PDB file of C-alpha atoms and ligand atoms in Angstrom:
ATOM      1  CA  UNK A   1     -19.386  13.040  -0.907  1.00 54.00           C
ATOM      2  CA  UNK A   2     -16.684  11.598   1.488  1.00 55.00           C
ATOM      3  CA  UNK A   3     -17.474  13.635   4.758  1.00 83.00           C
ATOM      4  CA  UNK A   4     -14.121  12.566   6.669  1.00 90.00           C
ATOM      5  CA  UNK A   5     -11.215  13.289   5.015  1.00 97.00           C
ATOM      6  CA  UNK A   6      -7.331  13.026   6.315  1.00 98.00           C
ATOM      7  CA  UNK A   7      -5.954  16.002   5.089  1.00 98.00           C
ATOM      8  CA  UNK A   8      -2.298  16.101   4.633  1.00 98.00           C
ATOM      9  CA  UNK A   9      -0.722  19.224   5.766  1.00 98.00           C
ATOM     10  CA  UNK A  10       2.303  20.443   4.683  1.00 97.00           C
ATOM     11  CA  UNK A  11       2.454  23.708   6.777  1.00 97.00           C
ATOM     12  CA  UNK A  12      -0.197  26.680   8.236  1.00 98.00           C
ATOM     13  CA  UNK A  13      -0.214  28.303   5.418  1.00 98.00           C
ATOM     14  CA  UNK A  14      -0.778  26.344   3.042  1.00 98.00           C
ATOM     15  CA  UNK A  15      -3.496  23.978   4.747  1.00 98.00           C
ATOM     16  CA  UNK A  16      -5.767  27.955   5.456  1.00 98.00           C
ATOM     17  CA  UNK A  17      -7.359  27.907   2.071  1.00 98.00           C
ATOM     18  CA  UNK A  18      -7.995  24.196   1.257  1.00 98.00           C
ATOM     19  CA  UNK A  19      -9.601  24.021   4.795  1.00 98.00           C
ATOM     20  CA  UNK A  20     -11.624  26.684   3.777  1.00 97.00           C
ATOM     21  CA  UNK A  21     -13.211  25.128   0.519  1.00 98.00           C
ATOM     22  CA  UNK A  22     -13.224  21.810   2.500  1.00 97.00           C
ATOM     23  CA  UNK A  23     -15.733  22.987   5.248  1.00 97.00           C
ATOM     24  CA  UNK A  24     -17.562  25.452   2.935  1.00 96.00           C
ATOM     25  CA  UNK A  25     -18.455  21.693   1.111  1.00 96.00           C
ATOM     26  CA  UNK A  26     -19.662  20.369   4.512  1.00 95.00           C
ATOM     27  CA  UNK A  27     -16.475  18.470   4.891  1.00 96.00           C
ATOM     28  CA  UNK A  28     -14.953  18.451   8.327  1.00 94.00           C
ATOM     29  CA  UNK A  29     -10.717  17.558   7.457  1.00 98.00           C
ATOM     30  CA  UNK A  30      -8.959  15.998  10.190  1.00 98.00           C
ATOM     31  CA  UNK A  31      -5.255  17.383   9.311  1.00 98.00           C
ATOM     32  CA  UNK A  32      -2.245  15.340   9.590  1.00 98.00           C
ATOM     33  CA  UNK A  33       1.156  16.692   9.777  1.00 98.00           C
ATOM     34  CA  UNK A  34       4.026  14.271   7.812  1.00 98.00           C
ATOM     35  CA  UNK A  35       7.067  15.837   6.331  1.00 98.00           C
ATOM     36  CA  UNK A  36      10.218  14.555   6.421  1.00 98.00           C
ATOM     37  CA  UNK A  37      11.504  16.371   3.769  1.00 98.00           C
ATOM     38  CA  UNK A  38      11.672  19.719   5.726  1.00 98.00           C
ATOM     39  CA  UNK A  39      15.184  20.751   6.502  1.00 98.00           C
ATOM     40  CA  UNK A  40      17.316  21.658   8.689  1.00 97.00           C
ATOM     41  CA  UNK A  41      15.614  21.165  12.249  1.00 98.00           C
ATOM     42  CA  UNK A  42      15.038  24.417  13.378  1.00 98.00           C
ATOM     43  CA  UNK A  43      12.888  25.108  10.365  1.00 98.00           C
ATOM     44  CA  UNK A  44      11.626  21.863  11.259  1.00 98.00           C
ATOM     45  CA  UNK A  45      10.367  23.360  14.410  1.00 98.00           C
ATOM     46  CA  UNK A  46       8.908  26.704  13.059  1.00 98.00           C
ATOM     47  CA  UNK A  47       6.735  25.070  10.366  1.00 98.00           C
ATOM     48  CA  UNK A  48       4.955  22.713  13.073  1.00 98.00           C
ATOM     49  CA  UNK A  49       4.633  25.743  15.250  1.00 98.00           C
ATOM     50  CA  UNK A  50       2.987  27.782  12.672  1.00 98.00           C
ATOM     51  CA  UNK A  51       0.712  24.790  11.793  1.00 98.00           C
ATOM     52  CA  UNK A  52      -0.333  24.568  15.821  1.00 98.00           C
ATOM     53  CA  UNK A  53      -1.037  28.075  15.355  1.00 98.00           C
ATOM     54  CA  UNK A  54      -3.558  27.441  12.369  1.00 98.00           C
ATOM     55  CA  UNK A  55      -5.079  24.615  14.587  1.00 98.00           C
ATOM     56  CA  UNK A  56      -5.891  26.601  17.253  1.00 98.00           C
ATOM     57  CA  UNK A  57      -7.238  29.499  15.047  1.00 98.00           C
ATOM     58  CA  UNK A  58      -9.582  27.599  13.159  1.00 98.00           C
ATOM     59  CA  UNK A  59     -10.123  25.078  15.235  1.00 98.00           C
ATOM     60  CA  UNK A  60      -8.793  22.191  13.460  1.00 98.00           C
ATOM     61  CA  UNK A  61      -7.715  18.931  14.477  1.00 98.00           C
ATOM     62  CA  UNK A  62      -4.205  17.636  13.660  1.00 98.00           C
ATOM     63  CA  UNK A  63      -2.450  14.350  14.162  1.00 98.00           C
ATOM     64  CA  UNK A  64       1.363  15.008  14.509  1.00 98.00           C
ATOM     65  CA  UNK A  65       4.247  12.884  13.335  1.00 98.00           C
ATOM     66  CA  UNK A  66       6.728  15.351  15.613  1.00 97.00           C
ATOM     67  CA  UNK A  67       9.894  13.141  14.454  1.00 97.00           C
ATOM     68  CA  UNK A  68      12.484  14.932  12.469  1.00 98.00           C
ATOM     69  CA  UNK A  69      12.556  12.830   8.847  1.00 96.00           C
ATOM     70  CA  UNK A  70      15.940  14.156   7.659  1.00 97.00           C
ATOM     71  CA  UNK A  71      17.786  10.759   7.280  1.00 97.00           C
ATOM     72  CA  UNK A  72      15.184   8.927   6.442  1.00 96.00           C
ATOM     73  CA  UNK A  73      14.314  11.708   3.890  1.00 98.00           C
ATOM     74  CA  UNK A  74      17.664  12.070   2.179  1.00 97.00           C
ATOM     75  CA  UNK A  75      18.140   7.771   2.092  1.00 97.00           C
ATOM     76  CA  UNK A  76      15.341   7.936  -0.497  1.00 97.00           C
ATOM     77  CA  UNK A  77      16.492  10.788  -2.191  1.00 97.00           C
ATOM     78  CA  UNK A  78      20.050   9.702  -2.733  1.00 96.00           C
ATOM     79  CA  UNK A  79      21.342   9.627  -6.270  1.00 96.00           C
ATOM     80  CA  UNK A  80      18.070  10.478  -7.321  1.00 96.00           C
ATOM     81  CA  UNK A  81      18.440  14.198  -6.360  1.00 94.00           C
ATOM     82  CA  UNK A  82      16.677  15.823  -9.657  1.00 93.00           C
ATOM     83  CA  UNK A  83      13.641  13.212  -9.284  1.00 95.00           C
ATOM     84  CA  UNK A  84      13.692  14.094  -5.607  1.00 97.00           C
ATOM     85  CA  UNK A  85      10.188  15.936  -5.270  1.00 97.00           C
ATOM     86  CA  UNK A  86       8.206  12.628  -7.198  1.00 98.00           C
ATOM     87  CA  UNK A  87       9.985  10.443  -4.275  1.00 98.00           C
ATOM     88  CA  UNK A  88       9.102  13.107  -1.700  1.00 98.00           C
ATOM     89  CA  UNK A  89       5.488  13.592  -2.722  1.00 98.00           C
ATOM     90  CA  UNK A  90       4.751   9.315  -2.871  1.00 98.00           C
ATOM     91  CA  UNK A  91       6.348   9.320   0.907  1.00 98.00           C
ATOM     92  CA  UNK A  92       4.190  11.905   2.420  1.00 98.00           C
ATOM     93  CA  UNK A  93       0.784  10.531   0.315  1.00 98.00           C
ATOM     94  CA  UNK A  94       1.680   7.428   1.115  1.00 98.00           C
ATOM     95  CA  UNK A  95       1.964   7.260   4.700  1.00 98.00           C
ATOM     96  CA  UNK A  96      -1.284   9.462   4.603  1.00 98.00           C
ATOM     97  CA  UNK A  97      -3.065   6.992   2.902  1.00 98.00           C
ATOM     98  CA  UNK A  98      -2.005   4.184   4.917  1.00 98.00           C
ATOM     99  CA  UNK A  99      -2.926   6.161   8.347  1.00 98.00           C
ATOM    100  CA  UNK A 100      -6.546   6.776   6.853  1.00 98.00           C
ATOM    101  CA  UNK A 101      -7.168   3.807   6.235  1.00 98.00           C
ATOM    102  CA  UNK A 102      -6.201   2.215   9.318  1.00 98.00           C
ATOM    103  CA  UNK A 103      -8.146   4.580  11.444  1.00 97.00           C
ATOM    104  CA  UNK A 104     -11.285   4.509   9.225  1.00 97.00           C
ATOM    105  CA  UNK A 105     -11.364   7.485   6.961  1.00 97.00           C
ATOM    106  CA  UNK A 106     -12.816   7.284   4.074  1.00 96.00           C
ATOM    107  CA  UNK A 107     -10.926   9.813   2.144  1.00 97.00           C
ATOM    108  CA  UNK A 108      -7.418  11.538   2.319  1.00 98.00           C
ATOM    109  CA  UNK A 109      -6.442  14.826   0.573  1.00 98.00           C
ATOM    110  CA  UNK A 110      -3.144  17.231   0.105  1.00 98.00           C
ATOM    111  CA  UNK A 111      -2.801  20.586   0.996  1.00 98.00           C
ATOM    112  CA  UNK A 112       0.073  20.179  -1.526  1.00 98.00           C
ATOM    113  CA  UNK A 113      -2.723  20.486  -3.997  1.00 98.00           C
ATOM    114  CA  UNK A 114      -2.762  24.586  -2.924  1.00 98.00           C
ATOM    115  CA  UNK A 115       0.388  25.475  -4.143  1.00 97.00           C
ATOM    116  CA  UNK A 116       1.094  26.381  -7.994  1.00 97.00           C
ATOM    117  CA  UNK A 117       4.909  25.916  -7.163  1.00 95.00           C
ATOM    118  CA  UNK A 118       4.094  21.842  -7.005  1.00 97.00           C
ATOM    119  CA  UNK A 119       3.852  19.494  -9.767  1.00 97.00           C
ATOM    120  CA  UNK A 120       0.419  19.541  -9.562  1.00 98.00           C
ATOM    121  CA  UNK A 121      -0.865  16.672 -12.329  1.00 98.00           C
ATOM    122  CA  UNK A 122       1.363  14.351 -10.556  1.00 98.00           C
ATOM    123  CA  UNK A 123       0.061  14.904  -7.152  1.00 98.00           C
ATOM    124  CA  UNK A 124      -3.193  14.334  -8.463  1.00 98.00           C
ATOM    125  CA  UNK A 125      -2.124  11.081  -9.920  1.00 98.00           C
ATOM    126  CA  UNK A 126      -0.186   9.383  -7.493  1.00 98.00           C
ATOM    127  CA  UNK A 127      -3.216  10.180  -4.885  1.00 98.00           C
ATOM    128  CA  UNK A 128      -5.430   8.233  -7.215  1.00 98.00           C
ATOM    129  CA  UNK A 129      -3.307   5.293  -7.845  1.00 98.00           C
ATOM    130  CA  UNK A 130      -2.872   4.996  -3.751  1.00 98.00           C
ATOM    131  CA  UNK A 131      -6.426   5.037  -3.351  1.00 98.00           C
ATOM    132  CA  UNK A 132      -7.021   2.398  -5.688  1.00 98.00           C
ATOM    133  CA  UNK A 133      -3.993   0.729  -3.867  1.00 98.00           C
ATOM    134  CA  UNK A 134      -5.165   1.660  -0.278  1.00 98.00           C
ATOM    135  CA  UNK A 135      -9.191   0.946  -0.997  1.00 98.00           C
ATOM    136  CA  UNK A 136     -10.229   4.565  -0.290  1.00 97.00           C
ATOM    137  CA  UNK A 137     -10.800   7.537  -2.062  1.00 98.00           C
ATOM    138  CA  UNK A 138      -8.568  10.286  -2.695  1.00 98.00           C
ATOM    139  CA  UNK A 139     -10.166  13.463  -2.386  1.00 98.00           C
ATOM    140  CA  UNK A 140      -9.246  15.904  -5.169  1.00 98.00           C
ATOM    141  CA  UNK A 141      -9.555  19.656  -5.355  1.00 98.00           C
ATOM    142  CA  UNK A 142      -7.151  22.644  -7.525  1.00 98.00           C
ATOM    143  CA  UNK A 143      -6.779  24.749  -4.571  1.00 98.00           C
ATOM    144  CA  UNK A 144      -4.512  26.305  -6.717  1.00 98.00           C
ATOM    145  CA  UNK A 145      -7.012  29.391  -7.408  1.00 97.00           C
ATOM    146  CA  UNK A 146      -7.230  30.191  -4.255  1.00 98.00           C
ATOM    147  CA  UNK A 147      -3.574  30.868  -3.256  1.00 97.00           C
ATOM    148  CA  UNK A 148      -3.768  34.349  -2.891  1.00 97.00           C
ATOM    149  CA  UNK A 149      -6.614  34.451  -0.602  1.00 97.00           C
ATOM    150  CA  UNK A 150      -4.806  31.499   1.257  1.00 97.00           C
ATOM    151  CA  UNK A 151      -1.720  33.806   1.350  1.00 97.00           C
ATOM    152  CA  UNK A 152      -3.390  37.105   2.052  1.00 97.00           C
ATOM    153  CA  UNK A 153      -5.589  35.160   4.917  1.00 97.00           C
ATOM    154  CA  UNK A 154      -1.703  33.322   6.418  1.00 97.00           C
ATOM    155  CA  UNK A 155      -0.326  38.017   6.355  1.00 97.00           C
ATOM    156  CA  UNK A 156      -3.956  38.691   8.211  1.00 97.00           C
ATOM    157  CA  UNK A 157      -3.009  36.300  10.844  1.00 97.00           C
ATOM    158  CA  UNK A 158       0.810  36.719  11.315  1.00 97.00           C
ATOM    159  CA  UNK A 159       1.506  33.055  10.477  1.00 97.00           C
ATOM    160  CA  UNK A 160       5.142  32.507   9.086  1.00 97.00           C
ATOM    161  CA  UNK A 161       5.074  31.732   6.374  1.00 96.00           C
ATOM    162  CA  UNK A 162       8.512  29.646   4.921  1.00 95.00           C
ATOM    163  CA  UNK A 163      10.775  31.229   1.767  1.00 95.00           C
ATOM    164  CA  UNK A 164      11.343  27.835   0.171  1.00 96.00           C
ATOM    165  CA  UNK A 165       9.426  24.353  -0.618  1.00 97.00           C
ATOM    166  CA  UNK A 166      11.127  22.754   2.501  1.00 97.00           C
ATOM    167  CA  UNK A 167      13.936  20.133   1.555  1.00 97.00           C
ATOM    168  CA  UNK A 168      18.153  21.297   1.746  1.00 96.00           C
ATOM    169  CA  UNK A 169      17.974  20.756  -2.172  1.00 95.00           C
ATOM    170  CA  UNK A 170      15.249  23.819  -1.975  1.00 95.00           C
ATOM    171  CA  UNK A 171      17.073  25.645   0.117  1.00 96.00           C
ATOM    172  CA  UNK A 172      20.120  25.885  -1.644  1.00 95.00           C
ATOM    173  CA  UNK A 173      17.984  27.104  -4.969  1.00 92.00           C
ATOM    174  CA  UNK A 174      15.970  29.504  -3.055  1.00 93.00           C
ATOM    175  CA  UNK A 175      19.125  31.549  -1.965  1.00 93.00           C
ATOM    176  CA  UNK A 176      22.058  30.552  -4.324  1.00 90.00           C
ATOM    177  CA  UNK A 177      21.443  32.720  -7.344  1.00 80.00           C
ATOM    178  CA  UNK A 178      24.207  30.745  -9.955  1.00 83.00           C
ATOM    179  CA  UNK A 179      22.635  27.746  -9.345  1.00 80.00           C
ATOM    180  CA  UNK A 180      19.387  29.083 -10.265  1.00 77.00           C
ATOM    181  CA  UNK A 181      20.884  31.168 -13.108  1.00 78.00           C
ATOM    182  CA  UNK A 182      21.868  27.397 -14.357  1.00 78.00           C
ATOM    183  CA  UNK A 183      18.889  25.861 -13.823  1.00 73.00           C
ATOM    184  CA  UNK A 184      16.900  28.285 -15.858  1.00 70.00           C
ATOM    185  CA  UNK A 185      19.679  27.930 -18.601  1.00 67.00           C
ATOM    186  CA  UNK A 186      19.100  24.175 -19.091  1.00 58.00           C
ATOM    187  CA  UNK A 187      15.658  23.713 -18.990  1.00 48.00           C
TER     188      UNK A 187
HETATM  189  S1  SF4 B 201      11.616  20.718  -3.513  1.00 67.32           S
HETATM  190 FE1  SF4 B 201       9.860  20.467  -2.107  1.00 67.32          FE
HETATM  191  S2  SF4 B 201       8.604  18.841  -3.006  1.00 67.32           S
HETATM  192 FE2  SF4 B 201      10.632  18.757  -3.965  1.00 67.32          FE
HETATM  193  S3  SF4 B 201      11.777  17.313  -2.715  1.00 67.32           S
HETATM  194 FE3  SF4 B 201      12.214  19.297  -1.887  1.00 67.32          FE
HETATM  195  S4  SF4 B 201      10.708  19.572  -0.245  1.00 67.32           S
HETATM  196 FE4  SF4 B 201       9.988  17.885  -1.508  1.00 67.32          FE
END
């Protein structure tokens, strides 16, 4: 059992449950805050201040890339728009990988890996293959069964919690209700 783990944190939320099961395992996560894909600034702004709010609640470290990601976000995603969340997930895992191992940890981890609205297989994957790539170990757990709990436990505490997954693309199929209708109709 890896004891250190860089957790990737995609908002307070989200990162309450799987910090949960993490210290009820004797793990102690270090969180790290990474997410360029979370649009437009001002939403920006109230995810990392409803992260810093879960920090300070339950005590939890948290290393914070505070630079807003939105061009360097949407240069990756260009033309690839309906493959956008597979290009979105490597860039956040990535960089998480590649900051544990350069300060030491043996382990990273996802708190994408909490929400059933992810592709979860594929998370699982591509934090495998980086491990093999980065010569650590990814640290996998379906914090999927606790979302609830997670979500009940974000109410409890007043944190905000956000109405769509975080990118423009999201945003515009979280509150455009043809676009949605289509969706549904082609898949
Ligand atoms: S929908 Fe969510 S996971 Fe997919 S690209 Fe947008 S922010 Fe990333």
């Amino acid at each position: 059992m890896e004891r250190k783990v860089l957790l990737h944190t995609c908002c307070g939320p989200c990162t309450l449950y799987p910090l949960r099961v993490l210290r009820g395992e004797g793990v102690e996560p270090v969180g790290f805050f990474y997410n360029p894909n979370i649009h437009p600034y001002r939403e920006f702004r109230r995810r990392m201040a409803a992260l810093r709010e879960v920090a300070e609640k339950r005590d939890l470290e948290v290393i914070w890339h505070r630079d807003y990601g939105l061009r360097e976000f949407l240069r990756e995603v260009v033309f690839r728009e309906e493959d956008r969340c597979e290009v979105c997930y490597y860039l956040r895992l990535r960089e998480t990988a590649r900051l544990a191992r350069s300060l030491g940890y043996p382990a990273f981890s996802t708190t994408l890996l909490y929400s059933p609205f992810q592709k979860h297989e594929l998370l699982r994957d591509m934090g495998e293959e980086l491990a093999r790539r980065f010569g650590i170990a990814f640290l996998y757990r379906d914090f999927r069964e606790g979302y609830r709990r997670g979500q009940k436990e974000a109410l409890e505490l007043g944190i905000y919690r956000q109405a769509y997954c975080g990118c423009i693309f999201s945003e515009e199929e979280r509150y455009d209700k043809k676009l949605r209708r289509r969706r549904r109709g082609s898949s």
